[in-house]
Short mmCIF file of C-alpha atoms and ligand atoms in Angstrom, two decimals:
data_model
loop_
_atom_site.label_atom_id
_atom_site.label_comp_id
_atom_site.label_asym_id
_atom_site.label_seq_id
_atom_site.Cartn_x
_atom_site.Cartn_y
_atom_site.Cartn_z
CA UNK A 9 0.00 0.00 0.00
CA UNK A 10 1.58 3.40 -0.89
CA UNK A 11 0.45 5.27 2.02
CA UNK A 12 0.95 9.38 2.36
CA UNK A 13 2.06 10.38 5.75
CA UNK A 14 1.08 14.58 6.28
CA UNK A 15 3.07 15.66 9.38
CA UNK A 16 5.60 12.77 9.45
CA UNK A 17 8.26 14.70 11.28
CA UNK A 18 6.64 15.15 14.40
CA UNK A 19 5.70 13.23 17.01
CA UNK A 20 3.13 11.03 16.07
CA UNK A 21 3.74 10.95 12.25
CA UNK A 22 7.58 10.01 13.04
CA UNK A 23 6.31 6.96 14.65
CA UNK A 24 3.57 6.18 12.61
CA UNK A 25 6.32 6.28 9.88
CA UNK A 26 8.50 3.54 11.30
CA UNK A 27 5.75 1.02 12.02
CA UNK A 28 4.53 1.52 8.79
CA UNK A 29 7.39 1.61 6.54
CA UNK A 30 8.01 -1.66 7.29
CA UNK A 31 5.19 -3.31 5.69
CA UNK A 32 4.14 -0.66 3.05
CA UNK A 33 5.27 2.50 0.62
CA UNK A 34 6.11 5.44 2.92
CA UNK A 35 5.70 9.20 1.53
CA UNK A 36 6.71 11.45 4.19
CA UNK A 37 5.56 14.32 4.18
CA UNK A 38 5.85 17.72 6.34
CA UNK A 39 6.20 21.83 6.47
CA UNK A 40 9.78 21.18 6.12
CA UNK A 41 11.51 18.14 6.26
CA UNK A 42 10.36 14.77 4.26
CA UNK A 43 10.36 13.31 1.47
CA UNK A 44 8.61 16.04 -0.10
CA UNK A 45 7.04 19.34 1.67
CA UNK A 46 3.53 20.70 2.08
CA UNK A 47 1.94 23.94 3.44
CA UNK A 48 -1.58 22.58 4.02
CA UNK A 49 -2.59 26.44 4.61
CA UNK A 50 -2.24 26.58 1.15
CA UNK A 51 -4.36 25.32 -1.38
CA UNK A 52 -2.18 25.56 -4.28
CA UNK A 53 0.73 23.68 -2.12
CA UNK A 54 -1.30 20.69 -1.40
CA UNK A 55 -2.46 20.42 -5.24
CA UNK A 56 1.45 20.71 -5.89
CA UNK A 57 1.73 17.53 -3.80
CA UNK A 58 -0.77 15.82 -4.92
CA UNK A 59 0.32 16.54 -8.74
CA UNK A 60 3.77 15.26 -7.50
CA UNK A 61 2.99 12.55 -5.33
CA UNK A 62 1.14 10.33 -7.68
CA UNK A 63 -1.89 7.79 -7.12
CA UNK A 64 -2.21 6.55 -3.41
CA UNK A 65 -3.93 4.20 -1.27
CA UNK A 66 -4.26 5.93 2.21
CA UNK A 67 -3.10 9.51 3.28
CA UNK A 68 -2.73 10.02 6.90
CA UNK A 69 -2.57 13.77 8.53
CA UNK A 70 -1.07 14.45 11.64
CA UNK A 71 -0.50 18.19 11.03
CA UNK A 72 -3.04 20.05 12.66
CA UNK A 73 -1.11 23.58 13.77
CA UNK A 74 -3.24 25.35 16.19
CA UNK A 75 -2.81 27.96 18.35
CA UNK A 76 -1.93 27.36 22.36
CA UNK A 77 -2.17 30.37 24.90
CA UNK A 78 -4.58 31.81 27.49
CA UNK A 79 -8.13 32.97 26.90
CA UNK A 80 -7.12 36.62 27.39
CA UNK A 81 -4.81 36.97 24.62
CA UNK A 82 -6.93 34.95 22.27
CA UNK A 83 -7.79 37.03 18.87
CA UNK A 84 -9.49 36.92 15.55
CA UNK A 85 -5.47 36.19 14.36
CA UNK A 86 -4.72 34.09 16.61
CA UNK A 87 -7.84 31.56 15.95
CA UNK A 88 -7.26 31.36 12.58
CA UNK A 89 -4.32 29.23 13.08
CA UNK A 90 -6.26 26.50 14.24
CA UNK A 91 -8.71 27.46 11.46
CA UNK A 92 -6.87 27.77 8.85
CA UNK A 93 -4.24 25.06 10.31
CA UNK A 94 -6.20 22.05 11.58
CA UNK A 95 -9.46 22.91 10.15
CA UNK A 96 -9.27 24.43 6.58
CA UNK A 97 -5.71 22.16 6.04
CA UNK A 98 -6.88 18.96 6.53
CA UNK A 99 -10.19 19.57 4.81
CA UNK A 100 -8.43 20.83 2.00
CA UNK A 101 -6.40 17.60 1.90
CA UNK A 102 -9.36 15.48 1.39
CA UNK A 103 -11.30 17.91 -1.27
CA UNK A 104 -8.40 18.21 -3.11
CA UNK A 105 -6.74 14.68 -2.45
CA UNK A 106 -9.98 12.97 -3.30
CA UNK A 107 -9.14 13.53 -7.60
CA UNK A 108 -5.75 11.82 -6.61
CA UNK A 109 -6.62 8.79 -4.29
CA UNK A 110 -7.11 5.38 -6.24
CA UNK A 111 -10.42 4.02 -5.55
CA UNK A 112 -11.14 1.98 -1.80
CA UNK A 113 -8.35 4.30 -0.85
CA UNK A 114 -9.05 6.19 2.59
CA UNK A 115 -8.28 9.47 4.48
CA UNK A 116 -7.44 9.72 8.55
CA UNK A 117 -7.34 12.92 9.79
CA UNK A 118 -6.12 13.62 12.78
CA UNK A 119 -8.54 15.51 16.11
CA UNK A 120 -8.55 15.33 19.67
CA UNK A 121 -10.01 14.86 23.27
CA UNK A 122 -10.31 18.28 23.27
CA UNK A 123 -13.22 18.50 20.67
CA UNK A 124 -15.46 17.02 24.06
CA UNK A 125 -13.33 17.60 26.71
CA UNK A 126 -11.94 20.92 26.91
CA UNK A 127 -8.92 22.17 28.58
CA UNK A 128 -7.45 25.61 29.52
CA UNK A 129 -5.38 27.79 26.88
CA UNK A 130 -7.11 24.74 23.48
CA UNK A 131 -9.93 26.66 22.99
CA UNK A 132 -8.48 26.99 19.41
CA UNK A 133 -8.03 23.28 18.97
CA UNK A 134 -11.43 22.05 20.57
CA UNK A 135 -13.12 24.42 17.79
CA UNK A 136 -10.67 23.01 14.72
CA UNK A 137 -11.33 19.62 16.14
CA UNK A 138 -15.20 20.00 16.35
CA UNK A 139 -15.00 21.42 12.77
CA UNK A 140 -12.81 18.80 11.30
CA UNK A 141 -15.35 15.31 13.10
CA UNK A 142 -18.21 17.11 11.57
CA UNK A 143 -16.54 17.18 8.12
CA UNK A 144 -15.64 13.37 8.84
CA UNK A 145 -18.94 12.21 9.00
CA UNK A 146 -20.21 14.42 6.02
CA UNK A 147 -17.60 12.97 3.81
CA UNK A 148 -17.95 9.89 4.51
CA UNK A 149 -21.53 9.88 3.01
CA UNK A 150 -20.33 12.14 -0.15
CA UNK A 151 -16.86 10.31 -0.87
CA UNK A 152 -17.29 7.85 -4.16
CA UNK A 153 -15.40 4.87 -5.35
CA UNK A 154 -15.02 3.23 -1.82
CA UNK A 155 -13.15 5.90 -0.71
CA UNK A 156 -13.35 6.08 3.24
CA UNK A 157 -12.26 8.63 5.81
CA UNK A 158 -11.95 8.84 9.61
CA UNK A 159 -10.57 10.43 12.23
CA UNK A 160 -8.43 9.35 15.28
CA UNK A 161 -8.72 11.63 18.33
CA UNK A 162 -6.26 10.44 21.26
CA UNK A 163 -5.85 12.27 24.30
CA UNK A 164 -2.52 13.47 25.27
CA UNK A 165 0.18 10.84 24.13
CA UNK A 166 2.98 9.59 26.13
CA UNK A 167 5.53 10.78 23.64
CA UNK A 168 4.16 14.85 24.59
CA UNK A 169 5.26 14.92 28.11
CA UNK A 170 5.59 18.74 27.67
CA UNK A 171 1.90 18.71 27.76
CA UNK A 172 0.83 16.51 30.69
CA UNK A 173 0.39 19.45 32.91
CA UNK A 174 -2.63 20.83 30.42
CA UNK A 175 -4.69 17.46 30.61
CA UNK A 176 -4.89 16.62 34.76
CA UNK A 177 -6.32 13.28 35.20
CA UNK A 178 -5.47 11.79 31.20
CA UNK A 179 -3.61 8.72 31.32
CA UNK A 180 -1.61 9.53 28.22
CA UNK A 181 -2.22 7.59 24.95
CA UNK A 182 0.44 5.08 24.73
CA UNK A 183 2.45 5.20 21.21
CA UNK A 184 1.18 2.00 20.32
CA UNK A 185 -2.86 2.88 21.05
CA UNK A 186 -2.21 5.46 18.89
CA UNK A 187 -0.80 3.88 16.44
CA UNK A 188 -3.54 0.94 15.99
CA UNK A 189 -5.75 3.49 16.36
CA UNK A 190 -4.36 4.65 12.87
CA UNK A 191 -4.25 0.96 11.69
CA UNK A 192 -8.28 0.22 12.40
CA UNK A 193 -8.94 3.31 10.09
CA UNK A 194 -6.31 2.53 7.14
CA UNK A 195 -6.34 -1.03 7.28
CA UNK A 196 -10.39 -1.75 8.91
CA UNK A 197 -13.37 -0.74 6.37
CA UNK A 198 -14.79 1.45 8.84
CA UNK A 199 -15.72 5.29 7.21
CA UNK A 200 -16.99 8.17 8.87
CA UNK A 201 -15.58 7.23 12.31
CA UNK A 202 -13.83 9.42 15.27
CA UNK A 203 -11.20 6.51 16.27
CA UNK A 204 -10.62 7.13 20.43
CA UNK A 205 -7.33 5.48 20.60
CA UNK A 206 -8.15 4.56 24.69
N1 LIG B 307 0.85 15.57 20.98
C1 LIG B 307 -0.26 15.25 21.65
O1 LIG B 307 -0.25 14.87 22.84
C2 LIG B 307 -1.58 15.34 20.95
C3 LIG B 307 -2.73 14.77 21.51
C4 LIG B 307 -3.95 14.85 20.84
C5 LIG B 307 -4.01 15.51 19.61
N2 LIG B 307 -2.89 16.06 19.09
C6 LIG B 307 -2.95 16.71 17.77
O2 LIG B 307 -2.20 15.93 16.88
C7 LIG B 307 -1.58 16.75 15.89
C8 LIG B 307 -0.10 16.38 15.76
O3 LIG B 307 0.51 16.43 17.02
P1 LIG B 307 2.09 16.23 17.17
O4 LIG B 307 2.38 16.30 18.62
O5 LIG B 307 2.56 15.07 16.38
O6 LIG B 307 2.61 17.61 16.48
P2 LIG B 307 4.07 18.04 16.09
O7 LIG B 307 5.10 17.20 16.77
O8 LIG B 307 4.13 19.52 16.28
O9 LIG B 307 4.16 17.73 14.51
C9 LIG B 307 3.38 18.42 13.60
C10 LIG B 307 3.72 17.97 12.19
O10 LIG B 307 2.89 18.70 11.29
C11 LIG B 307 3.70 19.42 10.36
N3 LIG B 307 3.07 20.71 10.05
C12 LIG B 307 2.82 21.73 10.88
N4 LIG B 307 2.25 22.75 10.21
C13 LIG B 307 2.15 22.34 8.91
C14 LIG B 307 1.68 22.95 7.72
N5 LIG B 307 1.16 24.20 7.70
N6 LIG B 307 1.74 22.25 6.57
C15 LIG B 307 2.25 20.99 6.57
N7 LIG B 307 2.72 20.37 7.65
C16 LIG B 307 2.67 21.05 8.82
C17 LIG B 307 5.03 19.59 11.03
O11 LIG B 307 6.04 19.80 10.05
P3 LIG B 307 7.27 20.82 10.34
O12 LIG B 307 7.96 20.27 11.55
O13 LIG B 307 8.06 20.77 9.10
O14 LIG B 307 6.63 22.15 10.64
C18 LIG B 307 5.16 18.25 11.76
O15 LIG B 307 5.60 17.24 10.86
C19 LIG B 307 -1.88 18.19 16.31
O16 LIG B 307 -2.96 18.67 15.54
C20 LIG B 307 -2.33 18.09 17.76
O17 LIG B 307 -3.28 19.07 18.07
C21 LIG B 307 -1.69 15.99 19.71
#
């Protein structure tokens, strides 16, 4: 399977990458580093990949930029990082992916706990999040060809201790939940799912 990996420098797409690079075609993809590079802000950027990329069976995002910072400094500029980020990014992957993907190919997108349970200074995430399960289930009724999507929304993961403090009371997802987590959406025939990786 020649899978698309959005995000795979960080910390869940550079794990994803290893466990599945073993068993299938990885593209890595990020802002920066990669195999090849992406601005998902940009519309004309993820066409560019697309164009570049060639036919796939399975793209997998784990970029979601959002903004993180207290209430009180939050503004119309700061919001539209997770908006434009998260939101708009990823749903711009799968409008414009779906002309590329071959056919019982899927999307996974990647959310949060935060969509339900909300934490202090995320308010920009839990709105991207919201936005992007919504979109999950709409596609999934509108995609053709077999095409399926999903979403996986973990809590904090172990690998992010820097953000333990901001989730009191999460046992953090373990690398490996998250990871099959990804696997029952790429490799399952579920569509239109929020995967909870706990
Ligand atoms: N970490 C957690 O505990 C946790 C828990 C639940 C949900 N989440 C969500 O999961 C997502 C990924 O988390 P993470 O910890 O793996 O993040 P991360 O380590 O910051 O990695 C983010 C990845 O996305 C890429 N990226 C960022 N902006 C991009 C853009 N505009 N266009 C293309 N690629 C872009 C980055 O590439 P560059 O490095 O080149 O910029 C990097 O590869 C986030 O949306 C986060 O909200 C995280």
């Amino acid at each position: 399977m020649k899978i698309i990996i959005v995000g795979a420098t960080g910390t869940m797409g550079k794990h994803l990458t290893s466990a599945f690079e073993k068993e299938h075609e990885v593209l890595r993809v990020a802002d920066k580093g990669g195999d090849m590079q992406v601005d998902i802000t940009s519309t004309e950027s993820i066409e560019t990949l697309f164009k570049k990329a060639g036919p796939f069976d399975a793209l997998i995002s784990t970029a979601g930029p959002t903004h993180v910072g207290p209430w009180k400094n939050l503004t119309d500029k700061e919001f539209r990082k997770g908006v434009e980020g998260k939101m708009m990014g990823q749903i711009n992957l799968v409008l414009i992916g779906q002309h590329y993907i071959n056919p019982k190919g899927s999307f996974t997108l990647i959310t949060g706990a935060l969509t339900h349970e909300p934490q202090k200074n995320f308010a920009n995430a839990s709105t991207a999040n919201g936005a992007v399960e919504g979109f999950v289930r709409a596609a999934a009724i509108e995609l053709e060809k077999g095409i399926r999507i999903n979403a996986v929304s973990p809590t904090v993961i172990e690998n992010s201790p820097q953000y333990f403090p901001f989730f009191p009371g999460d046992i953090p997802v373990t690398m490996q939940q998250l990871e099959y987590g990804f696997r029952k959406s790429v490799f399952g025939a579920n569509t239109g799912q929020v995967i909870k990786p706990y």
